[in-house]
Coordinates of C-alpha atoms and ligand atoms in Angstrom, one line a residue:
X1 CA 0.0 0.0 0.0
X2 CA 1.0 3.6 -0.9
X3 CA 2.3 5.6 2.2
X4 CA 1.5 9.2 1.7
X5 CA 1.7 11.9 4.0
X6 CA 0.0 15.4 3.2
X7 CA 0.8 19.0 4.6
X8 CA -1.4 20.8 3.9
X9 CA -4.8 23.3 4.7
X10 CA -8.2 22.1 6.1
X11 CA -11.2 24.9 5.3
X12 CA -14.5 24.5 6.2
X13 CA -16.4 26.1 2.9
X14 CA -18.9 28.5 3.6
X15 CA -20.9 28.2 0.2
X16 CA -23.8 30.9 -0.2
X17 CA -26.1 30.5 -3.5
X18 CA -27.5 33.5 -5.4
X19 CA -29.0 34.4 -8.1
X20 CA -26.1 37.8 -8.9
X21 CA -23.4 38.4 -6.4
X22 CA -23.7 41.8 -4.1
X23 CA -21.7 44.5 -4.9
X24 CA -19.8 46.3 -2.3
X25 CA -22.1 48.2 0.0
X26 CA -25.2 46.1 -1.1
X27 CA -27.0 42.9 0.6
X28 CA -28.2 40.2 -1.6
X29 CA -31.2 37.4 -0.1
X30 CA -29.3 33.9 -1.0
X31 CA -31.0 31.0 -2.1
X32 CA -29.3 28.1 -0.3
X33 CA -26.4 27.6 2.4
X34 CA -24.2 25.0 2.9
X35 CA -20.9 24.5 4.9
X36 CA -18.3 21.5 3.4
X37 CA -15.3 20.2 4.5
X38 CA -12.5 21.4 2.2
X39 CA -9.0 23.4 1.6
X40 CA -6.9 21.4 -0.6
X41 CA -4.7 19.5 1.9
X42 CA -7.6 17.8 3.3
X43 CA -9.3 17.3 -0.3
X44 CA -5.5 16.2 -1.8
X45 CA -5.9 13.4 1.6
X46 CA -9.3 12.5 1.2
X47 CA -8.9 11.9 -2.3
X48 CA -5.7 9.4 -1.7
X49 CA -7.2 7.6 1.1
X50 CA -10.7 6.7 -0.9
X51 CA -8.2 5.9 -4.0
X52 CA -6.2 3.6 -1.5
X53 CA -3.4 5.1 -0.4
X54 CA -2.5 4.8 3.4
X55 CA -3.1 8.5 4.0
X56 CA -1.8 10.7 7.0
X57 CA -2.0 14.8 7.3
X58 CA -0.2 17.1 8.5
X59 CA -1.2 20.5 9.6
X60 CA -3.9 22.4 11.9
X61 CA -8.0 23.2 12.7
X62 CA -9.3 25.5 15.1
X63 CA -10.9 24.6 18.3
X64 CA -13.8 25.6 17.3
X65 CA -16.7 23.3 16.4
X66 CA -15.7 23.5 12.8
X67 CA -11.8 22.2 13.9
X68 CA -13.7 18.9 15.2
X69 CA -15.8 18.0 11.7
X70 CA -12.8 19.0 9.8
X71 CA -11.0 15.9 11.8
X72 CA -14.3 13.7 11.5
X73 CA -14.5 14.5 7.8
X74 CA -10.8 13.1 7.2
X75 CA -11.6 10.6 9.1
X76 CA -14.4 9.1 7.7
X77 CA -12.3 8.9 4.1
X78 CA -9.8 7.2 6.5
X79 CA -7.2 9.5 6.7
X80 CA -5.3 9.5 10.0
X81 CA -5.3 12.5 11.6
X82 CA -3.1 12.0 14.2
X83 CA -0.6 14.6 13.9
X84 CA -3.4 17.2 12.8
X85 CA -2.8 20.1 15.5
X86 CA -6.1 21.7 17.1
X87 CA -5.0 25.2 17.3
X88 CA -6.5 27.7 19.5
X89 CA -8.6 30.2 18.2
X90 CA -11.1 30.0 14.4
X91 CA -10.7 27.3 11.6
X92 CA -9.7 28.3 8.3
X93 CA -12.5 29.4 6.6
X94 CA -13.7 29.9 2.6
X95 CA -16.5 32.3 2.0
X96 CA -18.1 30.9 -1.1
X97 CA -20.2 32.6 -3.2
X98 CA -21.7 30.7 -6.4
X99 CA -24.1 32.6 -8.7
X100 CA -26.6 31.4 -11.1
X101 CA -24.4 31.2 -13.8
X102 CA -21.5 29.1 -11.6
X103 CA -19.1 31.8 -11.2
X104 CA -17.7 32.1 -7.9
X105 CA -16.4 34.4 -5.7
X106 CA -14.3 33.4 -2.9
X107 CA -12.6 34.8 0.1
X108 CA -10.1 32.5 2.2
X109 CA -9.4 33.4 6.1
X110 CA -6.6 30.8 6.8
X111 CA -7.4 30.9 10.7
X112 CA -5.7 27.8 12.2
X113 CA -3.5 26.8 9.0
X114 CA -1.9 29.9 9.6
X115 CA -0.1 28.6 12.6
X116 CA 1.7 25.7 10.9
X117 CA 5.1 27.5 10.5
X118 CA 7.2 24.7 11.1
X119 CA 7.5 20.6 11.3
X120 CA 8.0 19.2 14.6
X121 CA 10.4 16.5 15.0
X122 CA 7.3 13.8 14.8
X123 CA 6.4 15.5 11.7
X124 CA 9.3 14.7 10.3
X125 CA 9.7 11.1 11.4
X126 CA 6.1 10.5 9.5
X127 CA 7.5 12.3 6.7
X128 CA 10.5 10.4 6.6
X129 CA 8.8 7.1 6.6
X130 CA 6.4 7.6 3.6
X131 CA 6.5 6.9 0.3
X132 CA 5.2 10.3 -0.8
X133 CA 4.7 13.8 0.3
X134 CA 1.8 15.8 -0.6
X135 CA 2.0 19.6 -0.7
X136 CA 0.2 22.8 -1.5
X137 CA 0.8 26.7 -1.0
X138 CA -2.3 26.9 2.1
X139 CA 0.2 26.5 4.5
X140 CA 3.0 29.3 5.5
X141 CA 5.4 28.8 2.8
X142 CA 7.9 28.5 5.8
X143 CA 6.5 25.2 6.5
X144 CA 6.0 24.0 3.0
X145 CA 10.0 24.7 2.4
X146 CA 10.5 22.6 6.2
X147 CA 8.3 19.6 4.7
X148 CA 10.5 19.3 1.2
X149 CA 13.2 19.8 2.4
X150 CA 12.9 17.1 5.0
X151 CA 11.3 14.5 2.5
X152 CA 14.3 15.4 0.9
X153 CA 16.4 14.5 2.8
X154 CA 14.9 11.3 3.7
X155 CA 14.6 9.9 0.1
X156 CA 11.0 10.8 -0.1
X157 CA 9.7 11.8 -3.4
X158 CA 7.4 15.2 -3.1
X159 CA 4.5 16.2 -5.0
X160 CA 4.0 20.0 -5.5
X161 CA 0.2 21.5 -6.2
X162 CA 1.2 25.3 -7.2
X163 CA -1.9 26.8 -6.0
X164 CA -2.5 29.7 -4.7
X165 CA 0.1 30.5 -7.5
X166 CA 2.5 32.4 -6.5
X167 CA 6.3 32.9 -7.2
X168 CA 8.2 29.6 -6.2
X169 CA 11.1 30.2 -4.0
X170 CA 14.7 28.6 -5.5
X171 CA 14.6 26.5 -2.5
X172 CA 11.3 24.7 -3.2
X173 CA 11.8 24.0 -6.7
X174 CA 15.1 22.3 -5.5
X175 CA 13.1 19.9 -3.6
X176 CA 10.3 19.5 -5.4
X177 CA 10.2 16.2 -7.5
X178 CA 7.1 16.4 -9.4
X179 CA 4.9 19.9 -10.1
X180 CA 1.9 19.1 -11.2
X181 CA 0.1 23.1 -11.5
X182 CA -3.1 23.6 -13.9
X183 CA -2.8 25.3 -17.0
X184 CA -3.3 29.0 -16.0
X185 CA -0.9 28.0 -12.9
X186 CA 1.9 27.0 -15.5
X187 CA 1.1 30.1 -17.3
X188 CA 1.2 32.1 -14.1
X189 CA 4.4 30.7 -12.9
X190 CA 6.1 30.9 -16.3
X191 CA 4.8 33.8 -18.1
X192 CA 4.2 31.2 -21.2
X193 CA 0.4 30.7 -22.4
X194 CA 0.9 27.1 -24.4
X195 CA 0.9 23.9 -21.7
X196 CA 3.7 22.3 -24.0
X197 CA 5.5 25.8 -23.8
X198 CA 5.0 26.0 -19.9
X199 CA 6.1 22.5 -19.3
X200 CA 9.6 22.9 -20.9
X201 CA 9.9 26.1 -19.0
X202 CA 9.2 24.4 -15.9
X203 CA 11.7 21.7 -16.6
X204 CA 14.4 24.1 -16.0
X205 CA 13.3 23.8 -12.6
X206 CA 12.1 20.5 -11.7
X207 CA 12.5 17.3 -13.3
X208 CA 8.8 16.5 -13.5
X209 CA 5.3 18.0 -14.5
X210 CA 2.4 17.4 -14.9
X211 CA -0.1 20.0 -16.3
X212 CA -3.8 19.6 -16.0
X213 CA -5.5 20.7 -19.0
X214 CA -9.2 20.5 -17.2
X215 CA -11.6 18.1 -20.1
X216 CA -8.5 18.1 -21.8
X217 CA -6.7 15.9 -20.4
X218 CA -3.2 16.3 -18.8
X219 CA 0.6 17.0 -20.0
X220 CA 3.6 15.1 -18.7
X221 CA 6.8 15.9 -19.3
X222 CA 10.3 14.8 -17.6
X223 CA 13.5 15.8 -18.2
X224 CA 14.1 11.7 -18.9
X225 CA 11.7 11.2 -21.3
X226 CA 8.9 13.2 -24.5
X227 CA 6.4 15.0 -23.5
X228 CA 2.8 13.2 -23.6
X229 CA -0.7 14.6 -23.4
X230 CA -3.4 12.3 -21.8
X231 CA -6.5 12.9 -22.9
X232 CA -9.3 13.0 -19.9
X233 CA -12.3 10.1 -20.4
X234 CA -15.1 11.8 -21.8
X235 CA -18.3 12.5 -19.7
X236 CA -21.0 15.2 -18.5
X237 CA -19.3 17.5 -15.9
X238 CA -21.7 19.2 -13.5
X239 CA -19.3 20.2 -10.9
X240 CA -15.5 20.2 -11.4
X241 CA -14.8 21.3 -7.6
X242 CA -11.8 19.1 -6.8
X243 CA -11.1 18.0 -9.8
X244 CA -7.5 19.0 -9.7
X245 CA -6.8 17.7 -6.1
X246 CA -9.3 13.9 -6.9
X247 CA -6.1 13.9 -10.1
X248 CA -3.3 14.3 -7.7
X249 CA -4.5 12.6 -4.6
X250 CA -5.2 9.3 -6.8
X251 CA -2.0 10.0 -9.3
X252 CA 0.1 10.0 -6.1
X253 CA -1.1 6.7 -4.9
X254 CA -0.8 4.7 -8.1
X255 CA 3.0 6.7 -8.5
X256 CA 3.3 4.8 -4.7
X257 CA 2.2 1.7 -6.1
X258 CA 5.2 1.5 -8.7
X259 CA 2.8 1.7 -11.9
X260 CA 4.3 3.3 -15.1
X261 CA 3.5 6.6 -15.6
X262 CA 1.5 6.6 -18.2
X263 CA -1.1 4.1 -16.1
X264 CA -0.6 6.1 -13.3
X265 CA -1.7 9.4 -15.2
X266 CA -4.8 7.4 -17.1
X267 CA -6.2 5.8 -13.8
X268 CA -6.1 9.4 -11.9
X269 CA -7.7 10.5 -15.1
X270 CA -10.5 8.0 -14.1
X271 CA -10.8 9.3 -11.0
X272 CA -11.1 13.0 -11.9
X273 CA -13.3 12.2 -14.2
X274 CA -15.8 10.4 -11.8
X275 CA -15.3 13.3 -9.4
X276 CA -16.3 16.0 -12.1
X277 CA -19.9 14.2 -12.9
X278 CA -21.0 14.8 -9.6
X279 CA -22.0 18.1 -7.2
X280 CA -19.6 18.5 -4.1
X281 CA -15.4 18.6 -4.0
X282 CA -14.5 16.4 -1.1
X283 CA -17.8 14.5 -1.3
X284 CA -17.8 13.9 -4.6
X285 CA -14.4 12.2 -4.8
X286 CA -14.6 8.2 -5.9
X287 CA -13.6 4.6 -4.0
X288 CA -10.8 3.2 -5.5
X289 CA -13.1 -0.1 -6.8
X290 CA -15.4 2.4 -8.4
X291 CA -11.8 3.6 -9.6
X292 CA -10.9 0.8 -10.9
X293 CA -14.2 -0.3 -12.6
X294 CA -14.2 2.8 -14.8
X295 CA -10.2 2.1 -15.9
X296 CA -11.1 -1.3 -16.5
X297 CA -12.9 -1.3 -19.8
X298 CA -10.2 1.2 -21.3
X299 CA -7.8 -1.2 -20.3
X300 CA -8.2 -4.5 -20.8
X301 CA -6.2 -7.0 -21.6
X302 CA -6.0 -8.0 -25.6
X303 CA -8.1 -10.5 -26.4
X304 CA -6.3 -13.5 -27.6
X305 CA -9.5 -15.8 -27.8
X306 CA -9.0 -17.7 -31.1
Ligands
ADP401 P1 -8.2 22.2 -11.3 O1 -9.4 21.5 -10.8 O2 -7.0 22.2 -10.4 O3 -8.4 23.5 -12.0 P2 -8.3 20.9 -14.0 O4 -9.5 21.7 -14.3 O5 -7.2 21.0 -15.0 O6 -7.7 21.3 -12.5 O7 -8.8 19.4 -13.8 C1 -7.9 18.4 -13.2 C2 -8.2 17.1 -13.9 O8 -9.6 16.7 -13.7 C3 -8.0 17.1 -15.4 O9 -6.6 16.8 -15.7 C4 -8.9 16.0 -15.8 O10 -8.3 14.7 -15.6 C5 -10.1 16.1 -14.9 N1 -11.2 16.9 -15.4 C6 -11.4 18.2 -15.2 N2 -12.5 18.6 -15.9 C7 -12.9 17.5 -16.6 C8 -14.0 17.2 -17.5 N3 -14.9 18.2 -17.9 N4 -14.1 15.9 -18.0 C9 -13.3 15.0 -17.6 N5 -12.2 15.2 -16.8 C10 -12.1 16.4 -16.3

């Protein structure tokens, strides 16, 4: 089994649904409320666990009532939270609001992540007995530069989502083994529009990418081997919340499991793909058998019936 450790955020969202979003000064009468587990540490673990992996985070809720379904949430998908701190004071929060025509707005109050500045040394013996680590930028860079640089140094491969883009320290990119940002992150982070374009920039860098391209597909590209695009199943999207971190969670454990890249990229493909035909982000993210079952039939053995 895949051992992955994550550091990363937990949110609760704070999703409001109206019909045009207020502008400043004025006060809108929402439709519908709804509060759901997220940031995308906790979404990157959730997603790993239900695709297999033997998950653990690593990072911080509140102590308020929000920090304690945070912990249940991961939980319930299996992920040990262990080492997740209970900080005092608010939960990080997103304010949500989603308008009729699916645009969103969205403020983010970091709130107990925002204390996670540095590993402690049982951090760092988890980290150093995993397989992989998972990280994001929802955490104090400070901390995200003490996690790589420790799996690092323990022979632990590390798995970089870009997002929030933002300028990537020398020192991270170092450590950093595979980058897998979105499209506009690759164009944010290199200044180059065109994936193919973006990806060679970033090889400079690192010595792996992997650029999601949304329906699309995805790019890899290593400094070993030709770029290849993956092409993503096809199916009706109603909600592509999560998308991104259902890809990585599940690439990361099948990377774990020794499978060749290219197998590892179409059955995380699978999984996105299952996430993105259903309403929700955390909630919406698939079991590994239903996993499985939806790779199967793209892959199956040739036929050598006579
Ligand atoms: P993010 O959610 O981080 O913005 P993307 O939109 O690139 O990232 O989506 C991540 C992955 O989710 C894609 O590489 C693809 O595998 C899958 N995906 C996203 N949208 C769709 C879609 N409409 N149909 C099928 N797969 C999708």
């Amino acid at each position: 089994m895949t051992t992955i450790v994550v550091l990363g955020s937990t949110n609760m969202d704070l999703v409001a649904y109206v019909a045009h979003p207020p502008k400043r000064g004025e006060t809108v009468t929402g439709r519908a409320f709804r509060t759901v587990p997220g940031g995308k540490g906790a979404n990157q673990a959730v997603a790993a666990a239900r695709a297999g992996g033997d998950v653990a985070v690593i990072g911080a809720v509140g102590s308020d009532p929000f920090g304690e379904r945070l912990r249940h949430a991961l939980e319930a998908s299996g992920v040990d939270t262990d080492l997740l701190r209970t900080a005092d004071g608010p939960s990080g929060t997103a304010h949500v609001v989603v308008d009729d025509d699916g645009g969103n707005a969205i403020v983010v109050v970091p709130g107990a992540n925002g204390t996670v500045t540095a590993l402690s040394p049982g951090d760092e013996t988890l980290i150093a007995a995993a397989d992989l680590l998972l990280l994001q930028l929802e955490l104090p860079l400070s901390a995200v530069l003490d996690g790589a640089a420790a799996a690092h140094r323990h022979g632990v491969r590390t798995v970089l989502t870009p997002a929030p883009v933002q300028p990537l320290p020398p020192e991270l990119l170092a450590v950093t083994d595979l980058l897998v940002p979105n499209e506009h992150e690759a164009a944010q982070l290199t200044g180059v529009a065109d994936p193919l374009g973006a990806a060679q920039a970033l090889l400079r860098q690192v010595p792996e990418v992997v650029i999601t391209l949304g329906a699309a597909g995805c790019l890899h590209a290593s400094r070993d081997c030709a770029p290849t695009v993956v092409p993503a199943p096809l199916v009706r999207a109603v909600d592509t919340t999560g998308a991104g971190d259902t890809f990585t969670g599940a690439l990361a454990v099948a990377l774990g499991e020794g499978r060749p890249v290219g197998e590892a990229l179409r059955w995380a493909s699978c999984a996105a793909a299952l996430c993105v035909q259903r309403e929700g982000a955390s909630t919406s993210m698939p079991y590994r058998p239903e996993i499985d079952a939806s790779f199967a039939p793209t892959h199956a053995p040739e036929d050598d019936t006579p």
